Amino acid sequence: VADLDDLTTRMREFTEARDWGRFHDVKSLTLALTGEVGEVAELVQWLPADGPAVDDRLRERLGEELADVLLYLVRLADVAGLDLGAEAERKLASNEARFPIERFRSVAPERS
Amino acid sequence: VADLDDLTTRMREFTEARDWGRFHDVKSLTLALTGEVGEVAELVQWLPADGPAVDDRLRERLGEELADVLLYLVRLADVAGLDLGAEAERKLASNEARFPIERFRSVAPERS
Amino acid sequence: VADLDDLTTRMREFTEARDWGRFHDVKSLTLALTGEVGEVAELVQWLPADGPAVDDRLRERLGEELADVLLYLVRLADVAGLDLGAEAERKLASNEARFPIERFRSVAPERS
Amino acid sequence: VADLDDLTTRMREFTEARDWGRFHDVKSLTLALTGEVGEVAELVQWLPADGPAVDDRLRERLGEELADVLLYLVRLADVAGLDLGAEAERKLASNEARFPIERFRSVAPERS
């Protein structure tokens, strides 16, 4: 499912079939999102900074955790009444305006 | 951009145009993701549990922060060599098998 | 160990005895902290908002995870060259000045 | 305040004087903790992995955010009915038993 709208529908149906909507308020879903990002962090925390990047085993586990992050993110946006694809579009356009190429080449945004 | 592949390409181009690839290792991107989820948490932390949900002003700010989470998530998956849409598909199918409707109706997964 | 300085010393000795200092840069420790906060979030995410608070089994598991958060926090402060107790003192004093009692009674800080 | 019990008392008094106890349930406080850890992550996310560590300006900002993490952590433990110092003691002893020096020297725990 590469389409965010399809993913949103699938997650909504998954939730409704189990009557889990009662658990899916914005605070609980944000905590669930936090939990999944925490699992990503645990996978990468001791990676050597300069070493070879992501091997197959780590990639597989990362894939699962990043999927969990995405599923809760899509669900949270839906519950909050947001169109996540439209928000991403808006944000990308805003970032492009905020960080003009000529000024920000090779400069990490926070330190500019 | 509701399509994750398009979003991935857009973010890759955005990054390369600014030569920011040097900052985008998996650990740094996971920290960036953590920072954005933290901003979502700050927006909802004191919401009354039983009150009216998300008003327009909060929705607008949530939209921005959820977009940031998505953009870093897409970027992190790309850097780790993952197809995020395929991972989400796999995870959804796995969740459907793991939480059969008849057994999990109205039962939060963690407490079953 | 209720004393932060003692805890700092204990963690430093624990780390040095295992030669783990090489893993304990500020980015890695922040990721470790994120992972532990994620575990706290997973424990509480589906708690009913209005239900009875924390039962004995949850309290026990929370105790373990909050201890992990504290240990990494103390370690991170040490690596960054910070006196965590002094920082807490300063922050408490600053919060007391920033949120005068008469103005903030019953008003969550973010919405004032 | 290097003593966790003193810090707990100070935070409890701070909260009660403003009648903020109503906001301090475990889910809200975990979200607040997440928000503060997110601010730490934002401060360190683009630090070069191999560069000079923490300069004075970063140290000062880190000190503030780590203090915020500690204050919410202490408050969360108090609300959950936990003695954070005793939990840290228990966890340290458990880690010492779990990671014997001779077996874990120079080996990051997750990869052993």
PDB file of N, CA and C in Angstrom, chain A residues 22-94:
ATOM      1  N   ARG A  22     -12.622   2.998  20.387  1.00  0.00           N
ATOM      2  CA  ARG A  22     -12.701   3.536  21.749  1.00  0.00           C
ATOM      3  C   ARG A  22     -11.325   3.787  22.372  1.00  0.00           C
ATOM      4  N   PHE A  23     -10.316   3.049  21.891  1.00  0.00           N
ATOM      5  CA  PHE A  23      -8.958   3.246  22.425  1.00  0.00           C
ATOM      6  C   PHE A  23      -8.191   4.324  21.662  1.00  0.00           C
ATOM      7  N   HIS A  24      -8.707   4.689  20.492  1.00  0.00           N
ATOM      8  CA  HIS A  24      -7.917   5.523  19.583  1.00  0.00           C
ATOM      9  C   HIS A  24      -8.188   7.026  19.690  1.00  0.00           C
ATOM     10  N   ASP A  25      -8.066   7.565  20.885  1.00  0.00           N
ATOM     11  CA  ASP A  25      -8.083   9.022  21.015  1.00  0.00           C
ATOM     12  C   ASP A  25      -6.690   9.552  20.691  1.00  0.00           C
ATOM     13  N   VAL A  26      -6.557  10.860  20.497  1.00  0.00           N
ATOM     14  CA  VAL A  26      -5.265  11.399  20.056  1.00  0.00           C
ATOM     15  C   VAL A  26      -4.137  11.206  21.076  1.00  0.00           C
ATOM     16  N   LYS A  27      -4.453  11.253  22.349  1.00  0.00           N
ATOM     17  CA  LYS A  27      -3.379  11.065  23.326  1.00  0.00           C
ATOM     18  C   LYS A  27      -2.869   9.625  23.307  1.00  0.00           C
ATOM     19  N   SER A  28      -3.784   8.678  23.283  1.00  0.00           N
ATOM     20  CA  SER A  28      -3.365   7.269  23.281  1.00  0.00           C
ATOM     21  C   SER A  28      -2.586   6.931  22.021  1.00  0.00           C
ATOM     22  N   LEU A  29      -3.035   7.448  20.883  1.00  0.00           N
ATOM     23  CA  LEU A  29      -2.332   7.160  19.628  1.00  0.00           C
ATOM     24  C   LEU A  29      -0.959   7.824  19.589  1.00  0.00           C
ATOM     25  N   THR A  30      -0.845   9.001  20.192  1.00  0.00           N
ATOM     26  CA  THR A  30       0.473   9.639  20.256  1.00  0.00           C
ATOM     27  C   THR A  30       1.411   8.817  21.139  1.00  0.00           C
ATOM     28  N   LEU A  31       0.886   8.256  22.219  1.00  0.00           N
ATOM     29  CA  LEU A  31       1.709   7.372  23.051  1.00  0.00           C
ATOM     30  C   LEU A  31       2.115   6.116  22.271  1.00  0.00           C
ATOM     31  N   ALA A  32       1.194   5.577  21.476  1.00  0.00           N
ATOM     32  CA  ALA A  32       1.517   4.396  20.671  1.00  0.00           C
ATOM     33  C   ALA A  32       2.607   4.728  19.652  1.00  0.00           C
ATOM     34  N   LEU A  33       2.500   5.897  19.050  1.00  0.00           N
ATOM     35  CA  LEU A  33       3.515   6.366  18.106  1.00  0.00           C
ATOM     36  C   LEU A  33       4.871   6.503  18.817  1.00  0.00           C
ATOM     37  N   THR A  34       4.857   7.056  20.002  1.00  0.00           N
ATOM     38  CA  THR A  34       6.078   7.185  20.809  1.00  0.00           C
ATOM     39  C   THR A  34       6.704   5.820  21.078  1.00  0.00           C
ATOM     40  N   GLY A  35       5.857   4.863  21.413  1.00  0.00           N
ATOM     41  CA  GLY A  35       6.363   3.518  21.681  1.00  0.00           C
ATOM     42  C   GLY A  35       7.058   2.924  20.465  1.00  0.00           C
ATOM     43  N   GLU A  36       6.476   3.135  19.283  1.00  0.00           N
ATOM     44  CA  GLU A  36       7.073   2.559  18.074  1.00  0.00           C
ATOM     45  C   GLU A  36       8.360   3.277  17.684  1.00  0.00           C
ATOM     46  N   VAL A  37       8.393   4.592  17.834  1.00  0.00           N
ATOM     47  CA  VAL A  37       9.642   5.317  17.567  1.00  0.00           C
ATOM     48  C   VAL A  37      10.717   4.865  18.564  1.00  0.00           C
ATOM     49  N   GLY A  38      10.293   4.585  19.787  1.00  0.00           N
ATOM     50  CA  GLY A  38      11.240   4.053  20.775  1.00  0.00           C
ATOM     51  C   GLY A  38      11.839   2.728  20.321  1.00  0.00           C
ATOM     52  N   GLU A  39      11.041   1.909  19.657  1.00  0.00           N
ATOM     53  CA  GLU A  39      11.588   0.627  19.181  1.00  0.00           C
ATOM     54  C   GLU A  39      12.583   0.842  18.047  1.00  0.00           C
ATOM     55  N   VAL A  40      12.321   1.800  17.196  1.00  0.00           N
ATOM     56  CA  VAL A  40      13.298   2.156  16.154  1.00  0.00           C
ATOM     57  C   VAL A  40      14.604   2.614  16.818  1.00  0.00           C
ATOM     58  N   ALA A  41      14.471   3.488  17.820  1.00  0.00           N
ATOM     59  CA  ALA A  41      15.656   4.009  18.506  1.00  0.00           C
ATOM     60  C   ALA A  41      16.478   2.871  19.118  1.00  0.00           C
ATOM     61  N   GLU A  42      15.785   1.903  19.728  1.00  0.00           N
ATOM     62  CA  GLU A  42      16.523   0.782  20.335  1.00  0.00           C
ATOM     63  C   GLU A  42      17.301  -0.026  19.294  1.00  0.00           C
ATOM     64  N   LEU A  43      16.758  -0.112  18.100  1.00  0.00           N
ATOM     65  CA  LEU A  43      17.448  -0.876  17.049  1.00  0.00           C
ATOM     66  C   LEU A  43      18.740  -0.203  16.580  1.00  0.00           C
ATOM     67  N   VAL A  44      18.771   1.117  16.624  1.00  0.00           N
ATOM     68  CA  VAL A  44      19.919   1.815  16.030  1.00  0.00           C
ATOM     69  C   VAL A  44      20.853   2.469  17.054  1.00  0.00           C
ATOM     70  N   GLN A  45      20.482   2.441  18.346  1.00  0.00           N
ATOM     71  CA  GLN A  45      21.204   3.264  19.325  1.00  0.00           C
ATOM     72  C   GLN A  45      22.715   2.965  19.417  1.00  0.00           C
ATOM     73  N   TRP A  46      23.111   1.721  19.324  1.00  0.00           N
ATOM     74  CA  TRP A  46      24.547   1.424  19.477  1.00  0.00           C
ATOM     75  C   TRP A  46      25.255   1.191  18.148  1.00  0.00           C
ATOM     76  N   LEU A  47      24.625   1.465  17.053  1.00  0.00           N
ATOM     77  CA  LEU A  47      25.312   1.375  15.762  1.00  0.00           C
ATOM     78  C   LEU A  47      26.550   2.258  15.766  1.00  0.00           C
ATOM     79  N   PRO A  48      27.676   1.779  15.274  1.00  0.00           N
ATOM     80  CA  PRO A  48      28.840   2.661  15.182  1.00  0.00           C
ATOM     81  C   PRO A  48      28.564   3.783  14.192  1.00  0.00           C
ATOM     82  N   ALA A  49      28.972   4.980  14.593  1.00  0.00           N
ATOM     83  CA  ALA A  49      28.657   6.159  13.789  1.00  0.00           C
ATOM     84  C   ALA A  49      29.287   6.068  12.408  1.00  0.00           C
ATOM     85  N   ASP A  50      30.460   5.478  12.356  1.00  0.00           N
ATOM     86  CA  ASP A  50      31.215   5.514  11.114  1.00  0.00           C
ATOM     87  C   ASP A  50      31.242   4.153  10.420  1.00  0.00           C
ATOM     88  N   GLY A  51      30.522   3.189  10.984  1.00  0.00           N
ATOM     89  CA  GLY A  51      30.635   1.832  10.475  1.00  0.00           C
ATOM     90  C   GLY A  51      29.798   1.612   9.237  1.00  0.00           C
ATOM     91  N   PRO A  52      29.799   0.378   8.760  1.00  0.00           N
ATOM     92  CA  PRO A  52      28.943   0.005   7.651  1.00  0.00           C
ATOM     93  C   PRO A  52      27.505   0.198   8.106  1.00  0.00           C
ATOM     94  N   ALA A  53      26.663   0.627   7.208  1.00  0.00           N
ATOM     95  CA  ALA A  53      25.336   1.066   7.611  1.00  0.00           C
ATOM     96  C   ALA A  53      24.447  -0.093   8.075  1.00  0.00           C
ATOM     97  N   VAL A  54      23.412  -0.351   7.354  1.00  0.00           N
ATOM     98  CA  VAL A  54      22.339  -1.215   7.825  1.00  0.00           C
ATOM     99  C   VAL A  54      22.491  -2.584   7.166  1.00  0.00           C
ATOM    100  N   ASP A  55      22.712  -3.634   7.970  1.00  0.00           N
ATOM    101  CA  ASP A  55      22.814  -4.964   7.367  1.00  0.00           C
ATOM    102  C   ASP A  55      21.414  -5.586   7.203  1.00  0.00           C
ATOM    103  N   ASP A  56      21.355  -6.763   6.588  1.00  0.00           N
ATOM    104  CA  ASP A  56      20.054  -7.340   6.242  1.00  0.00           C
ATOM    105  C   ASP A  56      19.169  -7.600   7.458  1.00  0.00           C
ATOM    106  N   ARG A  57      19.780  -8.087   8.518  1.00  0.00           N
ATOM    107  CA  ARG A  57      18.983  -8.422   9.700  1.00  0.00           C
ATOM    108  C   ARG A  57      18.384  -7.145  10.318  1.00  0.00           C
ATOM    109  N   LEU A  58      19.218  -6.127  10.435  1.00  0.00           N
ATOM    110  CA  LEU A  58      18.730  -4.860  10.985  1.00  0.00           C
ATOM    111  C   LEU A  58      17.671  -4.265  10.049  1.00  0.00           C
ATOM    112  N   ARG A  59      17.911  -4.340   8.753  1.00  0.00           N
ATOM    113  CA  ARG A  59      16.951  -3.791   7.797  1.00  0.00           C
ATOM    114  C   ARG A  59      15.570  -4.437   7.962  1.00  0.00           C
ATOM    115  N   GLU A  60      15.572  -5.741   8.168  1.00  0.00           N
ATOM    116  CA  GLU A  60      14.295  -6.443   8.321  1.00  0.00           C
ATOM    117  C   GLU A  60      13.550  -5.958   9.576  1.00  0.00           C
ATOM    118  N   ARG A  61      14.288  -5.838  10.668  1.00  0.00           N
ATOM    119  CA  ARG A  61      13.652  -5.399  11.908  1.00  0.00           C
ATOM    120  C   ARG A  61      13.230  -3.933  11.821  1.00  0.00           C
ATOM    121  N   LEU A  62      14.065  -3.118  11.191  1.00  0.00           N
ATOM    122  CA  LEU A  62      13.701  -1.715  10.994  1.00  0.00           C
ATOM    123  C   LEU A  62      12.436  -1.599  10.147  1.00  0.00           C
ATOM    124  N   GLY A  63      12.333  -2.443   9.134  1.00  0.00           N
ATOM    125  CA  GLY A  63      11.162  -2.413   8.266  1.00  0.00           C
ATOM    126  C   GLY A  63       9.879  -2.609   9.065  1.00  0.00           C
ATOM    127  N   GLU A  64       9.923  -3.557   9.987  1.00  0.00           N
ATOM    128  CA  GLU A  64       8.737  -3.808  10.819  1.00  0.00           C
ATOM    129  C   GLU A  64       8.398  -2.617  11.709  1.00  0.00           C
ATOM    130  N   GLU A  65       9.414  -2.034  12.310  1.00  0.00           N
ATOM    131  CA  GLU A  65       9.147  -0.939  13.244  1.00  0.00           C
ATOM    132  C   GLU A  65       8.735   0.333  12.507  1.00  0.00           C
ATOM    133  N   LEU A  66       9.355   0.594  11.355  1.00  0.00           N
ATOM    134  CA  LEU A  66       8.954   1.780  10.596  1.00  0.00           C
ATOM    135  C   LEU A  66       7.522   1.625  10.084  1.00  0.00           C
ATOM    136  N   ALA A  67       7.147   0.401   9.735  1.00  0.00           N
ATOM    137  CA  ALA A  67       5.758   0.159   9.330  1.00  0.00           C
ATOM    138  C   ALA A  67       4.808   0.475  10.489  1.00  0.00           C
ATOM    139  N   ASP A  68       5.169   0.037  11.690  1.00  0.00           N
ATOM    140  CA  ASP A  68       4.324   0.334  12.852  1.00  0.00           C
ATOM    141  C   ASP A  68       4.189   1.844  13.062  1.00  0.00           C
ATOM    142  N   VAL A  69       5.301   2.554  12.920  1.00  0.00           N
ATOM    143  CA  VAL A  69       5.242   4.018  13.048  1.00  0.00           C
ATOM    144  C   VAL A  69       4.251   4.571  12.020  1.00  0.00           C
ATOM    145  N   LEU A  70       4.378   4.121  10.787  1.00  0.00           N
ATOM    146  CA  LEU A  70       3.500   4.639   9.731  1.00  0.00           C
ATOM    147  C   LEU A  70       2.028   4.323  10.008  1.00  0.00           C
ATOM    148  N   LEU A  71       1.749   3.108  10.446  1.00  0.00           N
ATOM    149  CA  LEU A  71       0.345   2.738  10.677  1.00  0.00           C
ATOM    150  C   LEU A  71      -0.280   3.601  11.776  1.00  0.00           C
ATOM    151  N   TYR A  72       0.439   3.813  12.867  1.00  0.00           N
ATOM    152  CA  TYR A  72      -0.123   4.666  13.922  1.00  0.00           C
ATOM    153  C   TYR A  72      -0.206   6.124  13.473  1.00  0.00           C
ATOM    154  N   LEU A  73       0.750   6.543  12.683  1.00  0.00           N
ATOM    155  CA  LEU A  73       0.749   7.931  12.191  1.00  0.00           C
ATOM    156  C   LEU A  73      -0.485   8.185  11.315  1.00  0.00           C
ATOM    157  N   VAL A  74      -0.750   7.252  10.419  1.00  0.00           N
ATOM    158  CA  VAL A  74      -1.904   7.342   9.526  1.00  0.00           C
ATOM    159  C   VAL A  74      -3.202   7.340  10.331  1.00  0.00           C
ATOM    160  N   ARG A  75      -3.225   6.497  11.355  1.00  0.00           N
ATOM    161  CA  ARG A  75      -4.419   6.396  12.197  1.00  0.00           C
ATOM    162  C   ARG A  75      -4.632   7.688  12.998  1.00  0.00           C
ATOM    163  N   LEU A  76      -3.562   8.215  13.534  1.00  0.00           N
ATOM    164  CA  LEU A  76      -3.651   9.454  14.315  1.00  0.00           C
ATOM    165  C   LEU A  76      -4.138  10.610  13.443  1.00  0.00           C
ATOM    166  N   ALA A  77      -3.589  10.708  12.234  1.00  0.00           N
ATOM    167  CA  ALA A  77      -4.038  11.770  11.326  1.00  0.00           C
ATOM    168  C   ALA A  77      -5.529  11.616  11.024  1.00  0.00           C
ATOM    169  N   ASP A  78      -5.972  10.389  10.810  1.00  0.00           N
ATOM    170  CA  ASP A  78      -7.379  10.146  10.501  1.00  0.00           C
ATOM    171  C   ASP A  78      -8.280  10.569  11.670  1.00  0.00           C
ATOM    172  N   VAL A  79      -7.904  10.167  12.861  1.00  0.00           N
ATOM    173  CA  VAL A  79      -8.699  10.499  14.048  1.00  0.00           C
ATOM    174  C   VAL A  79      -8.739  12.011  14.272  1.00  0.00           C
ATOM    175  N   ALA A  80      -7.648  12.686  13.923  1.00  0.00           N
ATOM    176  CA  ALA A  80      -7.592  14.146  14.101  1.00  0.00           C
ATOM    177  C   ALA A  80      -8.263  14.895  12.950  1.00  0.00           C
ATOM    178  N   GLY A  81      -8.802  14.156  11.986  1.00  0.00           N
ATOM    179  CA  GLY A  81      -9.496  14.810  10.879  1.00  0.00           C
ATOM    180  C   GLY A  81      -8.566  15.438   9.859  1.00  0.00           C
ATOM    181  N   LEU A  82      -7.378  14.873   9.717  1.00  0.00           N
ATOM    182  CA  LEU A  82      -6.377  15.451   8.822  1.00  0.00           C
ATOM    183  C   LEU A  82      -6.160  14.587   7.576  1.00  0.00           C
ATOM    184  N   ASP A  83      -5.853  15.250   6.483  1.00  0.00           N
ATOM    185  CA  ASP A  83      -5.466  14.583   5.229  1.00  0.00           C
ATOM    186  C   ASP A  83      -3.939  14.586   5.189  1.00  0.00           C
ATOM    187  N   LEU A  84      -3.348  13.472   5.554  1.00  0.00           N
ATOM    188  CA  LEU A  84      -1.898  13.428   5.772  1.00  0.00           C
ATOM    189  C   LEU A  84      -1.103  13.719   4.504  1.00  0.00           C
ATOM    190  N   GLY A  85      -1.588  13.212   3.363  1.00  0.00           N
ATOM    191  CA  GLY A  85      -0.894  13.483   2.097  1.00  0.00           C
ATOM    192  C   GLY A  85      -0.882  14.974   1.768  1.00  0.00           C
ATOM    193  N   ALA A  86      -2.012  15.629   1.981  1.00  0.00           N
ATOM    194  CA  ALA A  86      -2.079  17.070   1.721  1.00  0.00           C
ATOM    195  C   ALA A  86      -1.167  17.842   2.676  1.00  0.00           C
ATOM    196  N   GLU A  87      -1.123  17.401   3.920  1.00  0.00           N
ATOM    197  CA  GLU A  87      -0.242  18.065   4.892  1.00  0.00           C
ATOM    198  C   GLU A  87       1.224  17.911   4.491  1.00  0.00           C
ATOM    199  N   ALA A  88       1.583  16.714   4.018  1.00  0.00           N
ATOM    200  CA  ALA A  88       2.971  16.478   3.602  1.00  0.00           C
ATOM    201  C   ALA A  88       3.328  17.361   2.405  1.00  0.00           C
ATOM    202  N   GLU A  89       2.400  17.463   1.482  1.00  0.00           N
ATOM    203  CA  GLU A  89       2.600  18.333   0.313  1.00  0.00           C
ATOM    204  C   GLU A  89       2.870  19.771   0.751  1.00  0.00           C
ATOM    205  N   ARG A  90       2.017  20.255   1.630  1.00  0.00           N
ATOM    206  CA  ARG A  90       2.142  21.628   2.115  1.00  0.00           C
ATOM    207  C   ARG A  90       3.490  21.825   2.808  1.00  0.00           C
ATOM    208  N   LYS A  91       3.868  20.851   3.620  1.00  0.00           N
ATOM    209  CA  LYS A  91       5.105  20.988   4.386  1.00  0.00           C
ATOM    210  C   LYS A  91       6.331  20.962   3.487  1.00  0.00           C
ATOM    211  N   LEU A  92       6.294  20.074   2.475  1.00  0.00           N
ATOM    212  CA  LEU A  92       7.410  20.019   1.529  1.00  0.00           C
ATOM    213  C   LEU A  92       7.580  21.356   0.815  1.00  0.00           C
ATOM    214  N   ALA A  93       6.471  21.920   0.354  1.00  0.00           N
ATOM    215  CA  ALA A  93       6.525  23.210  -0.331  1.00  0.00           C
ATOM    216  C   ALA A  93       7.070  24.283   0.618  1.00  0.00           C
ATOM    217  N   SER A  94       6.620  24.238   1.854  1.00  0.00           N
ATOM    218  CA  SER A  94       7.071  25.220   2.830  1.00  0.00           C
ATOM    219  C   SER A  94       8.569  25.062   3.114  1.00  0.00           C
TER     220      SER A  94
END
